[in-house]
mmCIF file of C-alpha atoms and ligand atoms in Angstrom:
data_model
loop_
_atom_site.group_PDB
_atom_site.id
_atom_site.type_symbol
_atom_site.label_atom_id
_atom_site.label_comp_id
_atom_site.label_asym_id
_atom_site.label_seq_id
_atom_site.Cartn_x
_atom_site.Cartn_y
_atom_site.Cartn_z
ATOM 1 C CA MET W 286 50.850 -87.981 139.117
ATOM 2 C CA LEU W 287 51.840 -84.543 137.848
ATOM 3 C CA LEU W 288 49.601 -82.869 135.322
ATOM 4 C CA SER W 289 52.555 -81.719 133.306
ATOM 5 C CA MET W 290 56.004 -83.184 133.687
ATOM 6 C CA LYS W 291 59.450 -81.775 133.014
ATOM 7 C CA ALA W 292 61.436 -83.231 130.114
ATOM 8 C CA ALA W 293 64.507 -82.533 127.959
ATOM 9 C CA VAL W 294 63.014 -81.414 124.654
ATOM 10 C CA PHE W 295 64.992 -81.210 121.403
ATOM 11 C CA HIS W 296 63.865 -78.183 119.361
ATOM 12 C CA ARG W 297 66.647 -77.790 116.801
ATOM 13 C CA PRO W 298 70.385 -78.466 116.679
ATOM 14 C CA LYS W 299 72.134 -77.015 119.750
ATOM 15 C CA LYS W 300 68.777 -76.294 121.408
ATOM 16 C CA ILE W 301 67.624 -78.818 123.988
ATOM 17 C CA THR W 302 65.726 -77.290 126.895
ATOM 18 C CA CYS W 303 63.864 -78.429 129.984
ATOM 19 C CA ASP W 304 60.180 -77.887 129.155
ATOM 20 C CA HIS W 305 56.808 -78.882 130.539
ATOM 21 C CA VAL W 306 55.152 -81.533 128.362
ATOM 22 C CA PRO W 307 52.083 -83.752 128.825
ATOM 23 C CA ASP W 308 52.536 -86.766 131.100
ATOM 24 C CA PRO W 309 52.869 -90.096 129.297
ATOM 25 C CA ARG W 310 49.923 -92.484 129.556
ATOM 26 C CA ILE W 311 49.497 -96.234 129.091
ATOM 27 C CA GLU W 312 48.658 -96.669 125.387
ATOM 28 C CA ASN W 313 48.925 -100.452 125.027
ATOM 29 C CA SER W 314 48.286 -103.263 127.478
ATOM 30 C CA SER W 315 52.000 -104.195 127.538
ATOM 31 C CA ASP W 316 53.167 -100.662 128.437
ATOM 32 C CA ILE W 317 54.397 -99.441 131.772
ATOM 33 C CA ILE W 318 54.887 -95.881 132.958
ATOM 34 C CA LEU W 319 58.170 -95.335 134.710
ATOM 35 C CA LYS W 320 59.006 -92.577 137.164
ATOM 36 C CA VAL W 321 62.578 -91.813 136.079
ATOM 37 C CA THR W 322 65.073 -91.596 138.944
ATOM 38 C CA SER W 323 68.295 -91.299 136.877
ATOM 39 C CA THR W 324 69.063 -90.761 133.207
ATOM 40 C CA ALA W 325 72.290 -90.131 131.315
ATOM 41 C CA ILE W 326 73.305 -88.200 128.222
ATOM 42 C CA CYS W 327 74.920 -90.463 125.652
ATOM 43 C CA GLY W 328 77.529 -89.657 123.015
ATOM 44 C CA SER W 329 74.949 -90.716 120.443
ATOM 45 C CA ASP W 330 72.526 -88.055 121.766
ATOM 46 C CA LEU W 331 75.112 -85.567 120.518
ATOM 47 C CA HIS W 332 74.526 -86.704 116.924
ATOM 48 C CA ILE W 333 71.006 -85.329 117.303
ATOM 49 C CA TYR W 334 72.191 -82.286 119.275
ATOM 50 C CA ASN W 335 74.722 -81.475 116.536
ATOM 51 C CA GLY W 336 72.259 -82.034 113.699
ATOM 52 C CA LEU W 337 73.971 -85.129 112.241
ATOM 53 C CA ILE W 338 70.719 -87.068 112.602
ATOM 54 C CA PRO W 339 67.757 -84.924 111.551
ATOM 55 C CA GLN W 340 64.660 -84.335 113.646
ATOM 56 C CA ILE W 341 61.979 -81.861 112.633
ATOM 57 C CA ARG W 342 59.322 -81.843 115.349
ATOM 58 C CA PRO W 343 60.131 -81.289 119.045
ATOM 59 C CA MET W 344 60.986 -84.571 120.795
ATOM 60 C CA VAL W 345 61.783 -85.746 124.334
ATOM 61 C CA MET W 346 65.391 -87.018 124.377
ATOM 62 C CA GLY W 347 67.003 -89.873 126.237
ATOM 63 C CA HIS W 348 67.628 -93.618 125.890
ATOM 64 C CA GLU W 349 69.686 -94.308 129.023
ATOM 65 C CA PHE W 350 67.294 -94.269 131.954
ATOM 66 C CA MET W 351 65.982 -96.168 134.935
ATOM 67 C CA GLY W 352 63.373 -95.658 137.579
ATOM 68 C CA VAL W 353 60.434 -96.878 139.584
ATOM 69 C CA VAL W 354 57.357 -98.466 138.017
ATOM 70 C CA GLU W 355 54.463 -96.044 138.415
ATOM 71 C CA GLU W 356 51.720 -97.810 136.461
ATOM 72 C CA VAL W 357 51.433 -101.113 134.554
ATOM 73 C CA GLY W 358 49.320 -102.141 131.555
ATOM 74 C CA SER W 359 46.830 -104.989 131.975
ATOM 75 C CA GLU W 360 49.074 -107.546 130.241
ATOM 76 C CA ILE W 361 52.082 -106.966 132.486
ATOM 77 C CA ARG W 362 52.421 -109.678 135.127
ATOM 78 C CA HIS W 363 56.055 -109.680 136.266
ATOM 79 C CA LEU W 364 56.237 -106.002 137.246
ATOM 80 C CA LYS W 365 54.212 -104.019 139.728
ATOM 81 C CA ARG W 366 54.028 -100.448 140.956
ATOM 82 C CA GLY W 367 57.106 -99.660 143.055
ATOM 83 C CA ASP W 368 59.549 -102.053 141.329
ATOM 84 C CA ARG W 369 62.878 -100.492 140.347
ATOM 85 C CA VAL W 370 64.016 -101.287 136.812
ATOM 86 C CA VAL W 371 66.614 -100.483 134.162
ATOM 87 C CA VAL W 372 65.467 -100.360 130.541
ATOM 88 C CA PRO W 373 67.460 -101.429 127.422
ATOM 89 C CA PHE W 374 67.667 -98.632 124.828
ATOM 90 C CA PRO W 375 66.295 -100.578 121.816
ATOM 91 C CA ILE W 376 62.501 -100.857 121.851
ATOM 92 C CA ALA W 377 61.794 -104.478 120.977
ATOM 93 C CA CYS W 378 58.641 -106.605 120.878
ATOM 94 C CA GLY W 379 60.149 -109.876 122.083
ATOM 95 C CA HIS W 380 58.461 -112.169 119.565
ATOM 96 C CA CYS W 381 59.474 -111.265 115.977
ATOM 97 C CA TYR W 382 62.194 -113.095 114.026
ATOM 98 C CA PHE W 383 64.940 -110.720 115.171
ATOM 99 C CA CYS W 384 63.851 -110.582 118.804
ATOM 100 C CA GLU W 385 63.772 -114.388 118.872
ATOM 101 C CA HIS W 386 67.285 -114.444 117.436
ATOM 102 C CA GLN W 387 68.620 -112.071 120.099
ATOM 103 C CA LEU W 388 68.931 -109.154 117.706
ATOM 104 C CA SER W 389 66.698 -106.658 119.494
ATOM 105 C CA PRO W 390 68.029 -103.552 117.656
ATOM 106 C CA HIS W 391 66.487 -105.072 114.511
ATOM 107 C CA CYS W 392 62.989 -105.707 115.920
ATOM 108 C CA GLU W 393 60.436 -105.625 113.106
ATOM 109 C CA ASN W 394 57.521 -104.340 115.135
ATOM 110 C CA SER W 395 58.559 -101.343 117.208
ATOM 111 C CA ASN W 396 59.416 -98.864 114.424
ATOM 112 C CA LEU W 397 56.905 -97.625 111.858
ATOM 113 C CA ASN W 398 59.859 -96.645 109.676
ATOM 114 C CA TYR W 399 61.188 -100.206 109.790
ATOM 115 C CA GLY W 400 62.663 -101.501 106.586
ATOM 116 C CA PRO W 401 65.516 -103.262 104.853
ATOM 117 C CA GLU W 402 67.490 -100.200 103.744
ATOM 118 C CA GLY W 403 70.406 -99.027 105.835
ATOM 119 C CA ALA W 404 71.198 -95.405 105.090
ATOM 120 C CA LEU W 405 70.202 -92.546 107.316
ATOM 121 C CA LEU W 406 67.314 -91.081 105.395
ATOM 122 C CA THR W 407 65.597 -94.340 104.445
ATOM 123 C CA GLN W 408 64.075 -97.032 106.590
ATOM 124 C CA LYS W 409 65.617 -98.241 109.831
ATOM 125 C CA GLY W 410 65.678 -101.116 112.324
ATOM 126 C CA ALA W 411 64.039 -101.186 115.740
ATOM 127 C CA ALA W 412 62.808 -98.042 117.415
ATOM 128 C CA LEU W 413 65.020 -96.475 120.059
ATOM 129 C CA PHE W 414 63.856 -94.353 122.985
ATOM 130 C CA GLY W 415 64.131 -90.618 122.316
ATOM 131 C CA TYR W 416 66.067 -91.012 119.100
ATOM 132 C CA THR W 417 64.225 -89.120 116.320
ATOM 133 C CA ASP W 418 61.268 -90.028 114.141
ATOM 134 C CA ILE W 419 63.506 -92.176 111.928
ATOM 135 C CA TYR W 420 63.930 -94.441 114.948
ATOM 136 C CA GLY W 421 60.255 -94.611 115.765
ATOM 137 C CA GLY W 422 59.543 -91.213 117.306
ATOM 138 C CA TYR W 423 59.130 -92.483 120.892
ATOM 139 C CA SER W 424 59.558 -90.024 123.732
ATOM 140 C CA GLY W 425 62.733 -90.708 125.680
ATOM 141 C CA GLY W 426 63.642 -90.969 129.324
ATOM 142 C CA GLN W 427 65.354 -87.629 129.969
ATOM 143 C CA ALA W 428 62.087 -86.764 131.635
ATOM 144 C CA GLN W 429 60.272 -87.166 134.918
ATOM 145 C CA TYR W 430 58.157 -89.986 133.478
ATOM 146 C CA VAL W 431 58.414 -92.191 130.402
ATOM 147 C CA ARG W 432 56.182 -94.727 128.686
ATOM 148 C CA VAL W 433 57.993 -98.040 128.185
ATOM 149 C CA PRO W 434 56.357 -100.217 125.489
ATOM 150 C CA TYR W 435 56.737 -104.031 125.374
ATOM 151 C CA ALA W 436 57.486 -103.994 129.092
ATOM 152 C CA HIS W 437 57.237 -107.804 129.242
ATOM 153 C CA PHE W 438 60.517 -107.927 127.274
ATOM 154 C CA GLY W 439 62.737 -104.933 128.084
ATOM 155 C CA PRO W 440 62.842 -103.732 131.709
ATOM 156 C CA ARG W 441 64.978 -105.636 134.226
ATOM 157 C CA LYS W 442 64.348 -105.479 137.972
ATOM 158 C CA ILE W 443 67.182 -104.371 140.204
ATOM 159 C CA GLN W 444 67.890 -105.283 143.792
ATOM 160 C CA SER W 445 66.929 -102.699 146.366
ATOM 161 C CA HIS W 446 70.429 -102.226 147.800
ATOM 162 C CA MET W 447 71.955 -101.265 144.441
ATOM 163 C CA LYS W 448 72.412 -97.574 143.735
ATOM 164 C CA ASP W 449 71.141 -96.096 140.462
ATOM 165 C CA GLU W 450 74.678 -95.199 139.381
ATOM 166 C CA GLU W 451 75.839 -98.815 139.776
ATOM 167 C CA VAL W 452 73.348 -100.157 137.212
ATOM 168 C CA LEU W 453 72.312 -97.208 135.008
ATOM 169 C CA PHE W 454 74.852 -98.023 132.300
ATOM 170 C CA LEU W 455 73.351 -101.483 131.754
ATOM 171 C CA THR W 456 70.840 -99.610 129.562
ATOM 172 C CA ASP W 457 73.365 -98.952 126.816
ATOM 173 C CA ILE W 458 77.052 -98.183 127.151
ATOM 174 C CA PHE W 459 78.173 -101.261 129.106
ATOM 175 C CA PRO W 460 76.346 -103.740 126.820
ATOM 176 C CA THR W 461 77.603 -101.696 123.846
ATOM 177 C CA GLY W 462 81.229 -101.895 124.970
ATOM 178 C CA TRP W 463 80.724 -105.547 125.908
ATOM 179 C CA SER W 464 79.275 -106.546 122.538
ATOM 180 C CA ALA W 465 82.154 -104.840 120.714
ATOM 181 C CA VAL W 466 84.543 -107.152 122.576
ATOM 182 C CA ASP W 467 82.268 -110.191 122.290
ATOM 183 C CA TRP W 468 82.251 -109.807 118.492
ATOM 184 C CA GLY W 469 86.055 -110.174 118.621
ATOM 185 C CA GLU W 470 85.681 -113.717 120.067
ATOM 186 C CA LEU W 471 88.758 -113.479 122.280
ATOM 187 C CA LYS W 472 90.413 -116.742 123.250
ATOM 188 C CA GLY W 473 92.709 -115.164 125.847
ATOM 189 C CA GLY W 474 95.806 -112.975 125.688
ATOM 190 C CA GLU W 475 94.847 -110.835 122.679
ATOM 191 C CA THR W 476 95.762 -107.189 122.141
ATOM 192 C CA VAL W 477 92.655 -105.003 122.031
ATOM 193 C CA VAL W 478 92.868 -101.434 120.770
ATOM 194 C CA VAL W 479 90.013 -99.075 121.607
ATOM 195 C CA LEU W 480 89.648 -95.940 119.480
ATOM 196 C CA GLY W 481 88.010 -93.271 121.598
ATOM 197 C CA ALA W 482 88.318 -93.034 125.391
ATOM 198 C CA GLY W 483 84.798 -91.775 125.919
ATOM 199 C CA PRO W 484 82.179 -93.613 127.986
ATOM 200 C CA VAL W 485 81.659 -96.458 125.479
ATOM 201 C CA GLY W 486 85.395 -96.803 124.891
ATOM 202 C CA ILE W 487 86.049 -97.149 128.607
ATOM 203 C CA MET W 488 83.244 -99.704 128.970
ATOM 204 C CA ALA W 489 84.883 -101.647 126.106
ATOM 205 C CA MET W 490 88.216 -101.555 127.966
ATOM 206 C CA LYS W 491 86.599 -102.924 131.140
ATOM 207 C CA SER W 492 84.871 -105.612 129.054
ATOM 208 C CA ALA W 493 88.066 -106.568 127.253
ATOM 209 C CA TRP W 494 89.825 -107.494 130.502
ATOM 210 C CA ILE W 495 86.865 -109.567 131.695
ATOM 211 C CA GLN W 496 86.745 -111.397 128.363
ATOM 212 C CA GLY W 497 90.420 -112.338 128.505
ATOM 213 C CA ALA W 498 92.431 -109.630 126.738
ATOM 214 C CA GLY W 499 96.164 -109.724 127.391
ATOM 215 C CA ARG W 500 96.698 -106.095 126.565
ATOM 216 C CA VAL W 501 94.345 -103.105 126.226
ATOM 217 C CA ILE W 502 95.398 -99.915 124.447
ATOM 218 C CA GLY W 503 93.241 -96.773 124.398
ATOM 219 C CA ILE W 504 93.624 -94.050 121.764
ATOM 220 C CA ASP W 505 92.285 -90.497 122.116
ATOM 221 C CA SER W 506 93.561 -86.935 121.899
ATOM 222 C CA LEU W 507 92.304 -85.424 125.153
ATOM 223 C CA PRO W 508 94.567 -85.906 128.194
ATOM 224 C CA TYR W 509 91.694 -86.209 130.719
ATOM 225 C CA ARG W 510 90.039 -88.963 128.701
ATOM 226 C CA LEU W 511 93.349 -90.822 128.352
ATOM 227 C CA GLU W 512 93.853 -90.538 132.103
ATOM 228 C CA ARG W 513 90.390 -92.057 132.641
ATOM 229 C CA ALA W 514 91.332 -94.857 130.220
ATOM 230 C CA ARG W 515 94.379 -95.609 132.347
ATOM 231 C CA LYS W 516 92.528 -95.398 135.668
ATOM 232 C CA SER W 517 89.126 -96.923 134.874
ATOM 233 C CA GLY W 518 90.024 -98.951 131.788
ATOM 234 C CA LYS W 519 93.463 -100.088 133.055
ATOM 235 C CA ALA W 520 94.676 -99.371 129.520
ATOM 236 C CA GLU W 521 97.966 -98.297 128.036
ATOM 237 C CA THR W 522 97.276 -95.095 126.159
ATOM 238 C CA ILE W 523 98.276 -93.298 122.971
ATOM 239 C CA ASN W 524 97.594 -89.605 122.291
ATOM 240 C CA PHE W 525 97.129 -89.360 118.513
ATOM 241 C CA HIS W 526 97.893 -85.646 118.570
ATOM 242 C CA GLU W 527 101.351 -86.474 119.900
ATOM 243 C CA VAL W 528 102.330 -89.653 118.055
ATOM 244 C CA ASP W 529 101.170 -91.651 115.039
ATOM 245 C CA PRO W 530 98.818 -94.256 116.551
ATOM 246 C CA VAL W 531 99.359 -96.773 113.742
ATOM 247 C CA GLU W 532 103.143 -96.700 114.074
ATOM 248 C CA SER W 533 102.869 -96.879 117.863
ATOM 249 C CA VAL W 534 100.547 -99.889 117.868
ATOM 250 C CA ARG W 535 102.713 -101.703 115.330
ATOM 251 C CA GLU W 536 105.771 -101.096 117.514
ATOM 252 C CA MET W 537 103.879 -102.439 120.514
ATOM 253 C CA THR W 538 102.788 -105.593 118.652
ATOM 254 C CA ARG W 539 105.978 -106.696 116.856
ATOM 255 C CA GLY W 540 104.679 -105.119 113.685
ATOM 256 C CA TYR W 541 101.460 -107.132 113.506
ATOM 257 C CA GLY W 542 98.792 -104.704 114.690
ATOM 258 C CA ALA W 543 95.977 -105.417 117.124
ATOM 259 C CA ASP W 544 93.931 -108.623 117.211
ATOM 260 C CA LEU W 545 90.764 -106.613 117.838
ATOM 261 C CA VAL W 546 90.183 -102.927 117.148
ATOM 262 C CA ILE W 547 87.067 -101.278 118.531
ATOM 263 C CA ASP W 548 85.888 -98.089 116.832
ATOM 264 C CA ALA W 549 84.096 -96.273 119.631
ATOM 265 C CA VAL W 550 84.304 -92.916 117.838
ATOM 266 C CA GLY W 551 82.125 -93.148 114.734
ATOM 267 C CA MET W 552 81.316 -90.302 112.398
ATOM 268 C CA GLU W 553 82.221 -87.471 114.790
ATOM 269 C CA ALA W 554 85.959 -87.944 114.221
ATOM 270 C CA GLU W 555 88.031 -85.001 113.019
ATOM 271 C CA LYS W 556 87.406 -84.570 109.298
ATOM 272 C CA SER W 557 89.969 -84.550 106.516
ATOM 273 C CA LEU W 558 89.789 -81.857 103.848
ATOM 274 C CA PHE W 559 88.676 -84.509 101.387
ATOM 275 C CA GLU W 560 85.784 -85.377 103.647
ATOM 276 C CA LYS W 561 84.683 -81.794 104.084
ATOM 277 C CA ALA W 562 84.262 -81.691 100.302
ATOM 278 C CA ALA W 563 82.649 -85.146 100.105
ATOM 279 C CA ASN W 564 80.138 -84.207 102.782
ATOM 280 C CA LEU W 565 78.912 -81.334 100.676
ATOM 281 C CA VAL W 566 78.855 -83.221 97.399
ATOM 282 C CA HIS W 567 77.511 -86.603 98.511
ATOM 283 C CA LEU W 568 75.411 -85.800 101.587
ATOM 284 C CA GLN W 569 77.793 -87.718 103.810
ATOM 285 C CA MET W 570 77.335 -87.233 107.529
ATOM 286 C CA GLY W 571 80.525 -86.676 109.486
ATOM 287 C CA SER W 572 83.780 -88.519 108.958
ATOM 288 C CA ILE W 573 85.006 -92.050 108.258
ATOM 289 C CA ASN W 574 88.488 -91.266 109.625
ATOM 290 C CA ALA W 575 88.137 -93.340 112.780
ATOM 291 C CA PHE W 576 87.175 -96.420 110.789
ATOM 292 C CA ARG W 577 90.051 -95.881 108.343
ATOM 293 C CA THR W 578 92.441 -95.741 111.294
ATOM 294 C CA ALA W 579 90.923 -98.964 112.660
ATOM 295 C CA VAL W 580 91.633 -100.715 109.351
ATOM 296 C CA SER W 581 95.279 -99.651 109.576
ATOM 297 C CA LEU W 582 95.550 -100.638 113.251
ATOM 298 C CA VAL W 583 94.173 -104.173 113.022
ATOM 299 C CA ARG W 584 96.421 -107.127 112.214
ATOM 300 C CA ARG W 585 95.847 -109.343 109.199
ATOM 301 C CA GLY W 586 92.962 -111.696 109.921
ATOM 302 C CA GLY W 587 91.896 -109.578 112.897
ATOM 303 C CA THR W 588 88.509 -108.149 113.815
ATOM 304 C CA ILE W 589 87.124 -104.614 113.786
ATOM 305 C CA SER W 590 84.053 -103.918 115.907
ATOM 306 C CA VAL W 591 82.286 -100.662 115.114
ATOM 307 C CA VAL W 592 80.096 -99.292 117.890
ATOM 308 C CA GLY W 593 80.618 -95.605 117.138
ATOM 309 C CA VAL W 594 77.680 -94.445 115.030
ATOM 310 C CA TYR W 595 77.935 -93.973 111.245
ATOM 311 C CA GLY W 596 74.917 -92.502 109.489
ATOM 312 C CA THR W 597 75.347 -92.666 105.727
ATOM 313 C CA ASN W 598 77.434 -94.228 102.965
ATOM 314 C CA TYR W 599 81.024 -92.984 102.779
ATOM 315 C CA ASP W 600 83.407 -92.235 99.952
ATOM 316 C CA ASN W 601 86.929 -93.482 100.461
ATOM 317 C CA PHE W 602 85.815 -96.613 102.332
ATOM 318 C CA PRO W 603 89.036 -98.679 102.423
ATOM 319 C CA PHE W 604 87.529 -101.866 101.065
ATOM 320 C CA GLY W 605 90.690 -102.959 99.265
ATOM 321 C CA GLN W 606 92.533 -102.992 102.562
ATOM 322 C CA VAL W 607 89.659 -104.756 104.350
ATOM 323 C CA PHE W 608 89.792 -107.487 101.707
ATOM 324 C CA ASP W 609 93.579 -107.729 101.501
ATOM 325 C CA LYS W 610 94.031 -108.000 105.260
ATOM 326 C CA GLY W 611 91.203 -110.524 105.610
ATOM 327 C CA ILE W 612 89.510 -108.411 108.254
ATOM 328 C CA LYS W 613 86.404 -109.588 110.037
ATOM 329 C CA LEU W 614 84.075 -106.623 110.370
ATOM 330 C CA ARG W 615 81.252 -106.363 112.890
ATOM 331 C CA GLY W 616 79.181 -103.403 113.910
ATOM 332 C CA GLY W 617 75.868 -101.912 114.814
ATOM 333 C CA GLN W 618 73.669 -101.145 117.775
ATOM 334 C CA ALA W 619 74.277 -103.495 120.685
ATOM 335 C CA PRO W 620 71.720 -106.267 121.253
ATOM 336 C CA VAL W 621 71.264 -105.124 124.839
ATOM 337 C CA HIS W 622 68.500 -107.633 125.632
ATOM 338 C CA ARG W 623 70.883 -110.478 124.823
ATOM 339 C CA TYR W 624 73.589 -109.387 127.261
ATOM 340 C CA ILE W 625 71.875 -107.467 130.039
ATOM 341 C CA ASP W 626 71.192 -110.328 132.477
ATOM 342 C CA GLU W 627 74.739 -111.673 132.272
ATOM 343 C CA LEU W 628 76.118 -108.167 132.727
ATOM 344 C CA MET W 629 73.745 -107.442 135.624
ATOM 345 C CA ASN W 630 75.290 -110.474 137.359
ATOM 346 C CA LEU W 631 78.809 -109.122 136.826
ATOM 347 C CA VAL W 632 77.722 -105.885 138.497
ATOM 348 C CA LYS W 633 75.951 -107.701 141.361
ATOM 349 C CA ASP W 634 79.030 -109.872 141.962
ATOM 350 C CA LYS W 635 81.228 -106.757 141.920
ATOM 351 C CA LYS W 636 83.279 -108.128 139.023
ATOM 352 C CA VAL W 637 82.938 -104.725 137.371
ATOM 353 C CA PHE W 638 82.203 -101.157 138.491
ATOM 354 C CA LEU W 639 80.509 -98.836 136.060
ATOM 355 C CA ASP W 640 80.003 -95.583 137.962
ATOM 356 C CA ASP W 641 83.620 -94.370 137.900
ATOM 357 C CA ILE W 642 83.105 -92.585 134.571
ATOM 358 C CA ILE W 643 80.489 -90.140 135.914
ATOM 359 C CA THR W 644 81.964 -86.657 136.081
ATOM 360 C CA HIS W 645 78.803 -84.557 136.447
ATOM 361 C CA THR W 646 75.413 -85.022 138.098
ATOM 362 C CA LEU W 647 72.870 -82.280 137.440
ATOM 363 C CA PRO W 648 69.136 -81.779 137.933
ATOM 364 C CA LEU W 649 67.075 -82.237 134.761
ATOM 365 C CA SER W 650 66.171 -78.546 134.940
ATOM 366 C CA ARG W 651 69.784 -77.773 133.930
ATOM 367 C CA VAL W 652 69.707 -80.016 130.855
ATOM 368 C CA ALA W 653 70.605 -77.228 128.388
ATOM 369 C CA GLU W 654 73.803 -76.595 130.323
ATOM 370 C CA ALA W 655 74.422 -80.348 130.627
ATOM 371 C CA TYR W 656 74.320 -80.876 126.849
ATOM 372 C CA HIS W 657 76.593 -77.915 126.254
ATOM 373 C CA LEU W 658 79.074 -79.196 128.832
ATOM 374 C CA PHE W 659 79.089 -82.750 127.462
ATOM 375 C CA ASN W 660 79.319 -81.643 123.837
ATOM 376 C CA SER W 661 82.105 -79.121 124.404
ATOM 377 C CA LYS W 662 84.022 -81.493 126.722
ATOM 378 C CA GLU W 663 84.493 -78.517 129.047
ATOM 379 C CA ASP W 664 85.354 -79.077 132.692
ATOM 380 C CA ASP W 665 86.792 -82.527 131.776
ATOM 381 C CA CYS W 666 83.254 -83.749 131.224
ATOM 382 C CA LEU W 667 83.049 -87.478 130.426
ATOM 383 C CA LYS W 668 79.554 -88.598 131.454
ATOM 384 C CA VAL W 669 76.585 -86.613 132.724
ATOM 385 C CA VAL W 670 73.811 -88.082 134.857
ATOM 386 C CA LEU W 671 70.570 -86.114 135.167
ATOM 387 C CA LYS W 672 68.187 -86.320 138.120
ATOM 388 C CA PRO W 673 64.598 -85.560 137.067
ATOM 389 C CA HIS W 674 63.065 -85.305 140.553
HETATM 390 ZN ZN1 ZN D 289 73.506 -94.312 124.536
HETATM 391 ZN ZN1 ZN D 290 60.659 -107.777 117.771
#
């Protein structure tokens, strides 16, 4: 093993660089050390990059990664050196109340900051890889090696003939898009609107068809993302800079609105003037505009699934409309452990292809450039995969 590996280290907002850091070591008997072969930058990494989720000390980024088992702790029986695995992004123990109820993002044991409160600066649910001290402070997988705790519960073996790119997104964005649709409990033939044609939005579009949607509509403002929604998500598309998305969806649905609306944008939506003021006064993070649009887009009695990240409480939350329309509201981090085996089978059986959203593949050494590219959406960047070796 190397004496000092390369990793993507967050220093402060807008500064993530490829540095040499100490190699990870087995710390508990249920750990494994993984040699990372592929890792991706996620839209939610940008919340850290842009300072929306605070992090003081330097930290190794990355929660979407896969690789080859390098070393196993003494308790690990089902994995051995040389096995290829993908790893779910929530760090979960496998035996607490929430793990036993298939709610791995709420694991009680992985995060020292675990607690019942929900807002950004108080206690949180399960730890996540490479996702700030609030989420447990674990080093992430945008690195040459990573320590994976509770390896009896998280990592899933992959067949030798499958390419990294075919299965990498089982770590997060495919289960995230899938759960957003699953929460809508489609019976068949429904209209599904997806706000945001980024990687998660497109995974939600793919999932919607598999789960029986009759119509899938993607909403975004950038032409290259809308084109990807049409090609990879087989969606009809609406550019909200050109037309009013609420009016358009109502016209397309005989005035009703969508059966299921998926908010795959979260707090990084364009802010209203009101929100710019509220952010200063009330310590709000980002914008609630995407959610407000979702409430207007959904039909009475319909469902909104929120998988875009929101960090704090928000003024102007449209609760009157949520109540009046009888909206079912679901949201949160995806319980990846619950879905990953079923979704792995869809990939194996070629019922879905996940790699068609990758626009850039770069060596880990160019991670600073990769974050800039992904954040600025330059060069029609949709999803970046990093190769650490
Ligand atoms: Zn992610
Ligand atoms: Zn647990």
